[in-house]
mmCIF file with all atom_site columns, C-alpha atoms in Angstrom:
data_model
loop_
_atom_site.group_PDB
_atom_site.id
_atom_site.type_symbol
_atom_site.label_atom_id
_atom_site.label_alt_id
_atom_site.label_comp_id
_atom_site.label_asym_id
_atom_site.label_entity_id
_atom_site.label_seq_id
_atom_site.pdbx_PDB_ins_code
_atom_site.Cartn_x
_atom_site.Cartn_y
_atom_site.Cartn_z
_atom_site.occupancy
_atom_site.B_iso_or_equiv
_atom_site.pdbx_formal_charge
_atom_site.auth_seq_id
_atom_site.auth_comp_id
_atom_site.auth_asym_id
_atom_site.auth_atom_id
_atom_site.pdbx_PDB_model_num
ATOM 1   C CA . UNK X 1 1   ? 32.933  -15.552 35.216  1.00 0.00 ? 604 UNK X CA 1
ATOM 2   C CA . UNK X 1 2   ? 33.160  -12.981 32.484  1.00 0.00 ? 605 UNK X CA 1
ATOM 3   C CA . UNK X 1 3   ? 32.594  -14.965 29.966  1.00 0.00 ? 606 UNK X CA 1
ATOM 4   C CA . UNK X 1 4   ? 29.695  -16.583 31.519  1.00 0.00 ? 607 UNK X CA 1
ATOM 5   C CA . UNK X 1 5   ? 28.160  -13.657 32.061  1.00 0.00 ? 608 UNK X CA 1
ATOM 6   C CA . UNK X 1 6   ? 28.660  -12.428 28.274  1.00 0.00 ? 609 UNK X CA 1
ATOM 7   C CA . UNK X 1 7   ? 26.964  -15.474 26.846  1.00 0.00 ? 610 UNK X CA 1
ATOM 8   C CA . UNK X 1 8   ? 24.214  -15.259 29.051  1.00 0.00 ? 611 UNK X CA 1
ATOM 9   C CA . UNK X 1 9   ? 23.316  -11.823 28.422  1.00 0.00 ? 612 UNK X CA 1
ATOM 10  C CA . UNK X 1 10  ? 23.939  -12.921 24.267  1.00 0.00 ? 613 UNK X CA 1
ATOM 11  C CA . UNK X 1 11  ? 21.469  -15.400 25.092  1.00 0.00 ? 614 UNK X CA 1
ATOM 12  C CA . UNK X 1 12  ? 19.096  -13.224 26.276  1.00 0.00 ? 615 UNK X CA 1
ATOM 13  C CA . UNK X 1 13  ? 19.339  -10.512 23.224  1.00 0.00 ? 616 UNK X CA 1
ATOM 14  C CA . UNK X 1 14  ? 19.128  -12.797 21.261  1.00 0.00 ? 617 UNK X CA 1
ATOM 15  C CA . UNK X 1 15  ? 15.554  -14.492 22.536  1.00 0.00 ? 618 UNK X CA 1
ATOM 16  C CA . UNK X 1 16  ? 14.476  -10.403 22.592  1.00 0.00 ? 619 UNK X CA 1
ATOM 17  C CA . UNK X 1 17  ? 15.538  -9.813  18.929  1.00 0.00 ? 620 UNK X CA 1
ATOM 18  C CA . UNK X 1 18  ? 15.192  -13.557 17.323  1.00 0.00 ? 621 UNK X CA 1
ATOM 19  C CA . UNK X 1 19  ? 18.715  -14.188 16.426  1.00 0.00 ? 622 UNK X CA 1
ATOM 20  C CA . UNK X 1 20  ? 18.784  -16.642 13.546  1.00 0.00 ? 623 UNK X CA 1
ATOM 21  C CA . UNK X 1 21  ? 14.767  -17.475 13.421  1.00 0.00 ? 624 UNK X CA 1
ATOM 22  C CA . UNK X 1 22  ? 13.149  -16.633 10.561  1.00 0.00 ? 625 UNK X CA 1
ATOM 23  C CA . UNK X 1 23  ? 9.882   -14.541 12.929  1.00 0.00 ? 626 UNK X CA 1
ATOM 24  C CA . UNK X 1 24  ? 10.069  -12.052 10.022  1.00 0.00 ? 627 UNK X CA 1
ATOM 25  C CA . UNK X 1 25  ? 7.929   -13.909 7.668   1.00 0.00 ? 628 UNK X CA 1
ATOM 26  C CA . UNK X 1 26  ? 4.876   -13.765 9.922   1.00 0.00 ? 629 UNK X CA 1
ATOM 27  C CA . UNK X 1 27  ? 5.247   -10.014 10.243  1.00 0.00 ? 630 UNK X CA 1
ATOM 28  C CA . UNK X 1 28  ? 3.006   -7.262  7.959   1.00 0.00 ? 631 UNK X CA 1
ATOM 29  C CA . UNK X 1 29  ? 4.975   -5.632  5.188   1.00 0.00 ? 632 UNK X CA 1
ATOM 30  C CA . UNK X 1 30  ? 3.868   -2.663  6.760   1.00 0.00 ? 633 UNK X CA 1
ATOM 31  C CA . UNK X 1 31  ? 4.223   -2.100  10.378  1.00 0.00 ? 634 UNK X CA 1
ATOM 32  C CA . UNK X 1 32  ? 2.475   1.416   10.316  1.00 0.00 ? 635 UNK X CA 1
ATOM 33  C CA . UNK X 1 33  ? 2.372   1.865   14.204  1.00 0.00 ? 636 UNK X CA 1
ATOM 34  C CA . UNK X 1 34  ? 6.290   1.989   14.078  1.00 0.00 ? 637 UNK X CA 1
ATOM 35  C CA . UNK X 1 35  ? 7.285   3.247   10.832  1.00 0.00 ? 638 UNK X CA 1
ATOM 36  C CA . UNK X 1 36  ? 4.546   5.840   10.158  1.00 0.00 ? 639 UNK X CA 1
ATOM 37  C CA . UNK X 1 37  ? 4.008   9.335   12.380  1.00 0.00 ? 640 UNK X CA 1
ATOM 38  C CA . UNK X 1 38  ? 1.394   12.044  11.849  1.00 0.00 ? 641 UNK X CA 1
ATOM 39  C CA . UNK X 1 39  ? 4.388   14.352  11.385  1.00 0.00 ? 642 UNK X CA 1
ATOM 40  C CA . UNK X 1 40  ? 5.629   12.258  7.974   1.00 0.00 ? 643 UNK X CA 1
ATOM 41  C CA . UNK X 1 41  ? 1.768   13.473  6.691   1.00 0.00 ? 644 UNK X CA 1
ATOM 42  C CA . UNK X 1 42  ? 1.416   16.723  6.976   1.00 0.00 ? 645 UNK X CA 1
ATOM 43  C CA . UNK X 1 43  ? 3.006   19.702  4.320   1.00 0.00 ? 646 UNK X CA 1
ATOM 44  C CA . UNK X 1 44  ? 2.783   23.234  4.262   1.00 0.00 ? 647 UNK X CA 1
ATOM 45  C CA . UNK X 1 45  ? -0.537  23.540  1.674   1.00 0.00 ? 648 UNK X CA 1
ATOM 46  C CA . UNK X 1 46  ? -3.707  23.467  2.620   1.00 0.00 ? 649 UNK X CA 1
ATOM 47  C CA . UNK X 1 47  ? -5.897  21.609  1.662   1.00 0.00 ? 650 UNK X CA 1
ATOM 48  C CA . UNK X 1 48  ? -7.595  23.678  -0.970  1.00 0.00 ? 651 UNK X CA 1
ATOM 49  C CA . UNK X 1 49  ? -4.149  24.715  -2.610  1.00 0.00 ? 652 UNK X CA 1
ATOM 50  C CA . UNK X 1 50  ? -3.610  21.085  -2.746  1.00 0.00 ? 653 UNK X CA 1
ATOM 51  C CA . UNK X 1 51  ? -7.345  20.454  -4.543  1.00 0.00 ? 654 UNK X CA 1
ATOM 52  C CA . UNK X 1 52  ? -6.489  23.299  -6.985  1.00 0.00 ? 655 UNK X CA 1
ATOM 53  C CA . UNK X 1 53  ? -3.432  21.370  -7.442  1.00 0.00 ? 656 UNK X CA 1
ATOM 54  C CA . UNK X 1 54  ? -4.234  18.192  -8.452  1.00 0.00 ? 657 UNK X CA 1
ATOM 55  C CA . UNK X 1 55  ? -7.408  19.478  -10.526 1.00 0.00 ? 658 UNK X CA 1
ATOM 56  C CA . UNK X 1 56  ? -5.030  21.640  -12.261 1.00 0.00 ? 659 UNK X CA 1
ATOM 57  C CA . UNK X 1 57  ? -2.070  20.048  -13.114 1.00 0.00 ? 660 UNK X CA 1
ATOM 58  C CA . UNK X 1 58  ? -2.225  16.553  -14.217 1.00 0.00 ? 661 UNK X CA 1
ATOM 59  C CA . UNK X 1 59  ? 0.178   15.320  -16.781 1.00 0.00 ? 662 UNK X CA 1
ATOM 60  C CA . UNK X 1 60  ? -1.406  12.203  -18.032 1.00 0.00 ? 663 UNK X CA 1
ATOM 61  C CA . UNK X 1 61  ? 0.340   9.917   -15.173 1.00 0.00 ? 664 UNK X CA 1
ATOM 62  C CA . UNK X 1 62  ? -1.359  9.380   -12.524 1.00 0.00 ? 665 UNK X CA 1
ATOM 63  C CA . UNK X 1 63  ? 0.963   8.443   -9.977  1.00 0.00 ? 666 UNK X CA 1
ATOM 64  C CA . UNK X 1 64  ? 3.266   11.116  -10.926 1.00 0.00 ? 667 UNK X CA 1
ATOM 65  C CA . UNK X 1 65  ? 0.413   13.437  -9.517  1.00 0.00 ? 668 UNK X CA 1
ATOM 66  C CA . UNK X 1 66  ? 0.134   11.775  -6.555  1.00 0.00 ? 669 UNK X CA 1
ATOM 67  C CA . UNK X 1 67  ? 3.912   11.788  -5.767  1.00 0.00 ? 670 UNK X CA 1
ATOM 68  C CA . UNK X 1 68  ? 4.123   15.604  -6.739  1.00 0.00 ? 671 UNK X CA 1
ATOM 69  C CA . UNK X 1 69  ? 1.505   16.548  -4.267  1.00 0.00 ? 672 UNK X CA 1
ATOM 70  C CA . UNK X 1 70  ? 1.297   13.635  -1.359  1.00 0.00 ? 673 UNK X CA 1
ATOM 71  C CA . UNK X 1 71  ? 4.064   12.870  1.326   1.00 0.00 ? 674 UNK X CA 1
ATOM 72  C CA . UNK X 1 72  ? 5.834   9.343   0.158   1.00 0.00 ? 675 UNK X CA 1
ATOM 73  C CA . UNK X 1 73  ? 6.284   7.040   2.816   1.00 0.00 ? 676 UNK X CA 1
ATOM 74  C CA . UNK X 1 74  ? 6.742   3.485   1.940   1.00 0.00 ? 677 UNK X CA 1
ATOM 75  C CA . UNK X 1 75  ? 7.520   1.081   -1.118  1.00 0.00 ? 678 UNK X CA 1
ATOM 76  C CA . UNK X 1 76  ? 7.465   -2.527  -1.088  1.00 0.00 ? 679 UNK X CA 1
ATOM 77  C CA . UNK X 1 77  ? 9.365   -4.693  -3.306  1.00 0.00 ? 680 UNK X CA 1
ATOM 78  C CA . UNK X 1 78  ? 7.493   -8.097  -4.553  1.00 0.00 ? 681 UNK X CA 1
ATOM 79  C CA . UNK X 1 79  ? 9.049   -10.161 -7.232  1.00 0.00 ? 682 UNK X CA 1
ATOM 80  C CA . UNK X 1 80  ? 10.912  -7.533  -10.345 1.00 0.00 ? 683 UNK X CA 1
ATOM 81  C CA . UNK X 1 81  ? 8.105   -5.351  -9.242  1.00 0.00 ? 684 UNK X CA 1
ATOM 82  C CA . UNK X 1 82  ? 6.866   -2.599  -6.497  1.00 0.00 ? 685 UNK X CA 1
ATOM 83  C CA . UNK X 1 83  ? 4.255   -0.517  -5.296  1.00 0.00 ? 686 UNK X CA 1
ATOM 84  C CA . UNK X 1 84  ? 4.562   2.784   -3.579  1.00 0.00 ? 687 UNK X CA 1
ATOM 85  C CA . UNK X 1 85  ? 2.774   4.397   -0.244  1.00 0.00 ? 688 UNK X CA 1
ATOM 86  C CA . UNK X 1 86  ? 2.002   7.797   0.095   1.00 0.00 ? 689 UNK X CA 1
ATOM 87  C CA . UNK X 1 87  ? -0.465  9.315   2.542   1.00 0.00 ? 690 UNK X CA 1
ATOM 88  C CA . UNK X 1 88  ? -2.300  12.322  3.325   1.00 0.00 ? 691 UNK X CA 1
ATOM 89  C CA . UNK X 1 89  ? -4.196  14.385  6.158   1.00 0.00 ? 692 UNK X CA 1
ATOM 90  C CA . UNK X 1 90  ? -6.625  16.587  4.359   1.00 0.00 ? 693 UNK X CA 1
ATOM 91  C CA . UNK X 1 91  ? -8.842  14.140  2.481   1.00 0.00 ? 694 UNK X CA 1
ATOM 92  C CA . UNK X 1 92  ? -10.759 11.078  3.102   1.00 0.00 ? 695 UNK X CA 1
ATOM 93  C CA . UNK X 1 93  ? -10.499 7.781   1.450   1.00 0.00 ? 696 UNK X CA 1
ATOM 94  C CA . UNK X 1 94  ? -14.186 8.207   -0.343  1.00 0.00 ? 697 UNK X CA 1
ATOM 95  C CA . UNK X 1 95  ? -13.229 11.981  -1.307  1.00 0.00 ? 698 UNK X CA 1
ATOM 96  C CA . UNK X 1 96  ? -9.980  11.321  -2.732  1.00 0.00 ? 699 UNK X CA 1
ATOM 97  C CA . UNK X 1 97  ? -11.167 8.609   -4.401  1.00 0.00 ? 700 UNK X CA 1
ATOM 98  C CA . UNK X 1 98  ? -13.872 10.855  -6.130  1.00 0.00 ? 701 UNK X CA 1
ATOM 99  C CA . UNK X 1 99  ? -11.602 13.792  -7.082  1.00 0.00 ? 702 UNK X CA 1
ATOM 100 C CA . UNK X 1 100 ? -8.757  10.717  -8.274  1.00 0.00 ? 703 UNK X CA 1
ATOM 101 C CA . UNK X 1 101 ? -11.705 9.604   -10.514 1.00 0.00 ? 704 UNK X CA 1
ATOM 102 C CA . UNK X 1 102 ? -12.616 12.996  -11.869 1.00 0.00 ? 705 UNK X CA 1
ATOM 103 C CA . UNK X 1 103 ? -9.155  13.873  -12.699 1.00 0.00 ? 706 UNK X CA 1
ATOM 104 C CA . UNK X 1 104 ? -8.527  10.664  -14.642 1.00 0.00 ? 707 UNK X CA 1
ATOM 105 C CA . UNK X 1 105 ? -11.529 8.403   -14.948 1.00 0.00 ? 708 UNK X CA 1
ATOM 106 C CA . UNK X 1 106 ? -11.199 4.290   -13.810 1.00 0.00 ? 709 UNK X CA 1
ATOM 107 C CA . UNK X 1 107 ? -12.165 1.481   -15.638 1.00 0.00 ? 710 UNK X CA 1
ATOM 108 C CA . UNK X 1 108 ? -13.135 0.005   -12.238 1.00 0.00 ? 711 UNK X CA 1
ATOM 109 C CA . UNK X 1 109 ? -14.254 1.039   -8.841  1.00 0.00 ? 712 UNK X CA 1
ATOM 110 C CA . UNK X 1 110 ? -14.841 -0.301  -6.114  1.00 0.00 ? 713 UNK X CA 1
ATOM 111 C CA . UNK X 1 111 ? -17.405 0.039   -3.570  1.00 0.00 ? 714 UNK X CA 1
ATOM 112 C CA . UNK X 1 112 ? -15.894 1.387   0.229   1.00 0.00 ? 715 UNK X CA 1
ATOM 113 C CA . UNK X 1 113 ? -15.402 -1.797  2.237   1.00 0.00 ? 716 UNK X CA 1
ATOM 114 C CA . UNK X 1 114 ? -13.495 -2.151  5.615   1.00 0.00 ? 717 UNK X CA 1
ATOM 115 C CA . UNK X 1 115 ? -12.288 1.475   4.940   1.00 0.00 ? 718 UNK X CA 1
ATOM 116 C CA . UNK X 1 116 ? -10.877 0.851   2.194   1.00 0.00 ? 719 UNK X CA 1
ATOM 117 C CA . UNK X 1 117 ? -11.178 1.970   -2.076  1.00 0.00 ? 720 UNK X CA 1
ATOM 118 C CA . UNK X 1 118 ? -9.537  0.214   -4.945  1.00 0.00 ? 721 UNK X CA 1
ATOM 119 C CA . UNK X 1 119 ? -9.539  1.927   -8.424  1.00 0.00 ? 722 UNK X CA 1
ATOM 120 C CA . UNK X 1 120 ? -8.166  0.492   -11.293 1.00 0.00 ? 723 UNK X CA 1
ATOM 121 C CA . UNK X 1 121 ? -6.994  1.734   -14.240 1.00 0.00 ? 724 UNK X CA 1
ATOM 122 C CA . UNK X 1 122 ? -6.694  0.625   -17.914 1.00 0.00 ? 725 UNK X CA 1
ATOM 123 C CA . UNK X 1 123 ? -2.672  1.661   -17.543 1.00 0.00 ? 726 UNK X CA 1
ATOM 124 C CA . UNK X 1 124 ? -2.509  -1.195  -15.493 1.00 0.00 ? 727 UNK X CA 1
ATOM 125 C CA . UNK X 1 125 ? -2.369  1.085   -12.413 1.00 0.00 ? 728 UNK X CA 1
ATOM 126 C CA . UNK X 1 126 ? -4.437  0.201   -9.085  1.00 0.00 ? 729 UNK X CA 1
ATOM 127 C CA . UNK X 1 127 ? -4.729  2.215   -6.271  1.00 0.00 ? 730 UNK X CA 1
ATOM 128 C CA . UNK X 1 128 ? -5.420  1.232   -2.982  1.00 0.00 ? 731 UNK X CA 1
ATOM 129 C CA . UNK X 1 129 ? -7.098  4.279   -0.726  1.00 0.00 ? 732 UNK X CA 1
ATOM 130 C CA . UNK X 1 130 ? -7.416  2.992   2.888   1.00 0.00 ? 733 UNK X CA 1
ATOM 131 C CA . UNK X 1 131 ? -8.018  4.814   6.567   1.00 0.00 ? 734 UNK X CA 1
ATOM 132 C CA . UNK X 1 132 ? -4.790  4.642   8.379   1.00 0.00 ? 735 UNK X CA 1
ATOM 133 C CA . UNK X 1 133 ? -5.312  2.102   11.121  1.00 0.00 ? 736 UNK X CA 1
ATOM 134 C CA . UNK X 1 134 ? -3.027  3.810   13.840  1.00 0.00 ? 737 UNK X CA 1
ATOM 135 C CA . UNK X 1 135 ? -3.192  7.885   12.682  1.00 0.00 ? 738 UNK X CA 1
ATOM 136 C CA . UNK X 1 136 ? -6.828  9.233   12.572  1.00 0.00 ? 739 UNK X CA 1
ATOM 137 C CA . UNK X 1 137 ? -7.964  10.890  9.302   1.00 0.00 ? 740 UNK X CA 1
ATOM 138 C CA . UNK X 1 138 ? -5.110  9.671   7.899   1.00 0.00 ? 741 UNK X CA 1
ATOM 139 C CA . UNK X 1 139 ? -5.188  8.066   4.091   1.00 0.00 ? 742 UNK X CA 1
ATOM 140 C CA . UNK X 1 140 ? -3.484  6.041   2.744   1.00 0.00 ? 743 UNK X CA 1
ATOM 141 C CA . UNK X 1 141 ? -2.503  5.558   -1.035  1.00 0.00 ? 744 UNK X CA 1
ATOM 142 C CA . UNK X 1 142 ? -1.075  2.674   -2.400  1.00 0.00 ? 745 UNK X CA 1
ATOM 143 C CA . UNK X 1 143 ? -0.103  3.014   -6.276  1.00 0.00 ? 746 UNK X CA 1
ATOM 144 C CA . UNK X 1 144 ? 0.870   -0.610  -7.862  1.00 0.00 ? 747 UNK X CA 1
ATOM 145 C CA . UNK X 1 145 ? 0.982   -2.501  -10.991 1.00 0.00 ? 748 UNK X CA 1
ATOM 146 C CA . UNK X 1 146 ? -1.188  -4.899  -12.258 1.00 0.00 ? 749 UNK X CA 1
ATOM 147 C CA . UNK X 1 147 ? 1.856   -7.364  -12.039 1.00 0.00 ? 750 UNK X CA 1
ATOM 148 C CA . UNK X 1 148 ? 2.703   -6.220  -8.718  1.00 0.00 ? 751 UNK X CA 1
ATOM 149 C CA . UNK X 1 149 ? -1.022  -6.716  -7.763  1.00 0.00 ? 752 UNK X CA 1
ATOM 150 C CA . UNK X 1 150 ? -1.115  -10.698 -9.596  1.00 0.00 ? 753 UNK X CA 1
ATOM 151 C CA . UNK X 1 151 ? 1.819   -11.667 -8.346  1.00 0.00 ? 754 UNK X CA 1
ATOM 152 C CA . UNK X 1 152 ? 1.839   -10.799 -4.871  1.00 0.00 ? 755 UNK X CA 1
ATOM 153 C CA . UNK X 1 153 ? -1.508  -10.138 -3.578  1.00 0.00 ? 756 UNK X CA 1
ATOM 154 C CA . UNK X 1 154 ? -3.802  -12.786 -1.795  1.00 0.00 ? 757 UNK X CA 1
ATOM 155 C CA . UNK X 1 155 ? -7.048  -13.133 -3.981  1.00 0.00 ? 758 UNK X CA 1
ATOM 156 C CA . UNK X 1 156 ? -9.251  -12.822 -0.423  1.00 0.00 ? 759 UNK X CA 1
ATOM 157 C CA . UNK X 1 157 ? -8.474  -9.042  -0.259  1.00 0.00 ? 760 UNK X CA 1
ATOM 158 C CA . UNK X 1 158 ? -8.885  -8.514  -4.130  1.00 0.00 ? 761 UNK X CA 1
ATOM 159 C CA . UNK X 1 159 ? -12.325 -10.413 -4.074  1.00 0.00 ? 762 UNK X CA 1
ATOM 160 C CA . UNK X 1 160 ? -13.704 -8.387  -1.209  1.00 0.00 ? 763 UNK X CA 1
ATOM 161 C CA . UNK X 1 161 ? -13.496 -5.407  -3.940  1.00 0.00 ? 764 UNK X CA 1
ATOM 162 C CA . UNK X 1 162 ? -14.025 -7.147  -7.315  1.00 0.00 ? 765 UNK X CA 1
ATOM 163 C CA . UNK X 1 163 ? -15.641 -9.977  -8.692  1.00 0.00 ? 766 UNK X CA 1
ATOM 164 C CA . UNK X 1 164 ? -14.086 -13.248 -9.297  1.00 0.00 ? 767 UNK X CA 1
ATOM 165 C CA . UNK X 1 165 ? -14.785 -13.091 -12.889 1.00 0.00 ? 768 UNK X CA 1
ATOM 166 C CA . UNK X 1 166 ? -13.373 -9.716  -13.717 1.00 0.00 ? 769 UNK X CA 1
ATOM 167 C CA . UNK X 1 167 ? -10.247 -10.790 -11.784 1.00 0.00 ? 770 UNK X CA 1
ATOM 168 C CA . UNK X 1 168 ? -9.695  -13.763 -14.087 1.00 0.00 ? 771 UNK X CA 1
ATOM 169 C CA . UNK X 1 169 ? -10.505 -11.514 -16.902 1.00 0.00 ? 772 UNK X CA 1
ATOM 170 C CA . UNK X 1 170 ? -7.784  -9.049  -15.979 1.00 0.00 ? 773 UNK X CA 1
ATOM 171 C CA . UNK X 1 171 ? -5.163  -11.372 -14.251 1.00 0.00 ? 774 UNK X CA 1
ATOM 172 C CA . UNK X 1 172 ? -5.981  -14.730 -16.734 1.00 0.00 ? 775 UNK X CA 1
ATOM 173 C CA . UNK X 1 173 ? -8.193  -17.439 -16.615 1.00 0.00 ? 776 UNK X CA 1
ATOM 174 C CA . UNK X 1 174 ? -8.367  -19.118 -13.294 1.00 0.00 ? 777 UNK X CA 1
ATOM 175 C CA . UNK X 1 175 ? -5.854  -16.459 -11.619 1.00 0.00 ? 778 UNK X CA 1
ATOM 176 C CA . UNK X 1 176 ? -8.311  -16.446 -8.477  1.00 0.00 ? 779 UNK X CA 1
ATOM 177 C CA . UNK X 1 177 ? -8.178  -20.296 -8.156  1.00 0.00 ? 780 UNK X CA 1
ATOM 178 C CA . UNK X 1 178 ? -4.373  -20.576 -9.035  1.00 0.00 ? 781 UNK X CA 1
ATOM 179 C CA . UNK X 1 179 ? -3.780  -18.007 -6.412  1.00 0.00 ? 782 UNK X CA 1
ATOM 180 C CA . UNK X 1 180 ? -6.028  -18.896 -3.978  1.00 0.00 ? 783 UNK X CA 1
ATOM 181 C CA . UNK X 1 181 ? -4.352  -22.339 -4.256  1.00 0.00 ? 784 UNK X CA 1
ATOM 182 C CA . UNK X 1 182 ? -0.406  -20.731 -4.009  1.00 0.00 ? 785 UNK X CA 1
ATOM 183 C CA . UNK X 1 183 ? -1.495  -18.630 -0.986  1.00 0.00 ? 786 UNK X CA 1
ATOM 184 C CA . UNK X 1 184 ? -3.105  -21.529 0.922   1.00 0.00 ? 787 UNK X CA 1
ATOM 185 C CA . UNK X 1 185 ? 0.638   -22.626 2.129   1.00 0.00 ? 788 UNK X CA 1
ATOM 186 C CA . UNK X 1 186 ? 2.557   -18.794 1.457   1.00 0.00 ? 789 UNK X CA 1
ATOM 187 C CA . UNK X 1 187 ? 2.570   -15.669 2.615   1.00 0.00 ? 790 UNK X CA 1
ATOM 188 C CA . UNK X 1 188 ? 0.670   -13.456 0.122   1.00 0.00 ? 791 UNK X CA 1
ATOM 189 C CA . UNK X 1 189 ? 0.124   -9.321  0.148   1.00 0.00 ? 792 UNK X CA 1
ATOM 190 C CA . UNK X 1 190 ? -2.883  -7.349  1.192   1.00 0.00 ? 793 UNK X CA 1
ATOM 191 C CA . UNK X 1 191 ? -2.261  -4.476  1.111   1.00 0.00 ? 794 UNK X CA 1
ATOM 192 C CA . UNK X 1 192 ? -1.533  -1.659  3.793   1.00 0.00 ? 795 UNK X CA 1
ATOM 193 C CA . UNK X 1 193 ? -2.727  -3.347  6.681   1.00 0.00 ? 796 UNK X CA 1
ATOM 194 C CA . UNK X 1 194 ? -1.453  -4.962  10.211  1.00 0.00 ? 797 UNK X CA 1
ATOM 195 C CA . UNK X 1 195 ? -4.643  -6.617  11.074  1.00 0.00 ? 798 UNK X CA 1
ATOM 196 C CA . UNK X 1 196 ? -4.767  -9.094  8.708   1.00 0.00 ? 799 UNK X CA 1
ATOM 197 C CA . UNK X 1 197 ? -3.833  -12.011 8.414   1.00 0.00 ? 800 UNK X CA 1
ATOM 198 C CA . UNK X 1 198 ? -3.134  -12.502 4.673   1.00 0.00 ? 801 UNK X CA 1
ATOM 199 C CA . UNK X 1 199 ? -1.241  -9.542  4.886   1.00 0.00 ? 802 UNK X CA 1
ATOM 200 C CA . UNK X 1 200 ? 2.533   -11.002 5.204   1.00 0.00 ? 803 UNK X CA 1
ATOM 201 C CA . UNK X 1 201 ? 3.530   -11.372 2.273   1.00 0.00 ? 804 UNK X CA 1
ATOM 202 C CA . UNK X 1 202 ? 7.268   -11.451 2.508   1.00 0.00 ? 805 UNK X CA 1
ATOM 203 C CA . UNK X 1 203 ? 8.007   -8.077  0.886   1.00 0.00 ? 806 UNK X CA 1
ATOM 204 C CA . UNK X 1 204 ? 10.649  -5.807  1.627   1.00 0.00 ? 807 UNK X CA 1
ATOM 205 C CA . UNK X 1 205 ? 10.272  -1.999  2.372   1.00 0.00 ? 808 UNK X CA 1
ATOM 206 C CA . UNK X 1 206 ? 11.716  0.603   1.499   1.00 0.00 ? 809 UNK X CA 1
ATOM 207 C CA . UNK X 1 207 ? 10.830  3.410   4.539   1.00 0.00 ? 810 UNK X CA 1
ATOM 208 C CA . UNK X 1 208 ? 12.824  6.685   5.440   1.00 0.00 ? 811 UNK X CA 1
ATOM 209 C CA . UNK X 1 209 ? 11.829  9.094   2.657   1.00 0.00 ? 812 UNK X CA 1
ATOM 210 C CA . UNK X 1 210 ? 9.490   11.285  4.853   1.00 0.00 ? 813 UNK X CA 1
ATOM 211 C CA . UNK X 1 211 ? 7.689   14.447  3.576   1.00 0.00 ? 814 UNK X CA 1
ATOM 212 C CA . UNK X 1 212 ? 9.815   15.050  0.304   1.00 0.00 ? 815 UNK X CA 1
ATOM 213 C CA . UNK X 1 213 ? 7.060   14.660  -2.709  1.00 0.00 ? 816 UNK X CA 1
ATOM 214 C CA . UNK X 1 214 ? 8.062   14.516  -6.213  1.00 0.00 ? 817 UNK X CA 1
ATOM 215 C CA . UNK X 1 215 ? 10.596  11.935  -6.769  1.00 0.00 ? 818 UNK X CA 1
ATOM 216 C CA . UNK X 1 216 ? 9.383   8.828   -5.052  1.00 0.00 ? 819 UNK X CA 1
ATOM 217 C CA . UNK X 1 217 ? 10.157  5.289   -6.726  1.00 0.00 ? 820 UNK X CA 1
ATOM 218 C CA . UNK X 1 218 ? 8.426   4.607   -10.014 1.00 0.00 ? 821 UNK X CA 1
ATOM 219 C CA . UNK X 1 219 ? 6.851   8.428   -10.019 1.00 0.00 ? 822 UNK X CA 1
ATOM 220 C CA . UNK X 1 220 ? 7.308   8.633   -13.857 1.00 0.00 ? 823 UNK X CA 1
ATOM 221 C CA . UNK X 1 221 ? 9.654   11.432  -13.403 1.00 0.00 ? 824 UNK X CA 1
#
């Protein structure tokens, strides 16, 4: 009767937690409203200490910046590649974006869509600024590579921002088509998000690093 009872309540664990299915694939990269906390955002500047900061002591890389001075919370792990995920409390997507683009300037921008910012950078940088979906005033920052970016995102998130043109000019001809074709039966990225549906992507994640700044993954340190 023991036994009986021990299988059944295996049984039952195992329906809860999907033993041996493969349910992860159709889950977000991120899952913010689990992983992330209003607590893993805030530090002890304010936020003009932090302004005078970043306006004040940039070293040429970018993302280095934004690891010295933002909490790191997340990196995801595509193919050879990954992106990191750092977030703040004291500045909007539009106003970071601004003071990003003064401190270092972007060969594109985009317009703010869905509440969300993509810059990109001629050091084959992007970064992703987007309103936390679960945290308000929250902002996210998503730092990747341009290989990163063409090999895992799904060309509907990237075209929201960009033209299709420019894309194929800075990913190869046809990359939008190609893509668009590969994503049509796989999971492809986009981006911090757990609303959308292109957003599965596969990716692994790298979470648990909380509030320390400064030596992130890939922070050119």
């Amino acid at each position: 009767m023991k036994k009986i009872s021990y299988a059944i309540g295996l049984l039952f664990l195992c329906l809860l937690v999907g033993c041996g299915s493969n349910s992860s694939s159709n889950l977000s990269a991120f899952n913010e409203s689990n992983d992330i906390s209003e607590d893993d955002l805030k530090v002890e500047e304010s936020k003009d200490e932090v302004l005078n900061q970043l306006q004040n002591n940039s070293n040429g890389n970018l993302e280095a910046l934004i690891s010295n001075h933002f909490p790191f919370v997340d990196s995801v792990t595509g193919e050879d590649t990954t992106a990191n995920v750092y977030g703040t409390l004291l500045f909007e997507v539009e106003e970071l974006a601004d003071i990003l683009s003064e401190i270092e300037q972007p060969d594109e921008k985009s317009d703010f869509i869905d509440g969300q910012l993509i810059l990109m950078y001629s050091n084959d940088n992007f970064i992703i600024l987007k309103e936390s979906e679960e945290i308000p005033g929250a902002t996210f920052i998503e730092v990747a590579s341009e290989q990163f970016v063409r090999d895992n995102y799904s060309p509907n998130f990237l075209t929201t921002y960009f033209t299709i043109r420019m894309l194929d000019s800075v990913f190869g001809n046809n990359w939008v088509t190609n893509r668009r074709s590969y994503c049509s039966s796989n999971d492809c990225y986009g981006g911090y998000s757990t609303s959308r549906s292109y957003n599965n992507g596969n990716l692994s994640t790298n979470r648990g690093m909380g509030t320390f700044r400064g030596g992130g993954p890939s922070s050119g340190k």
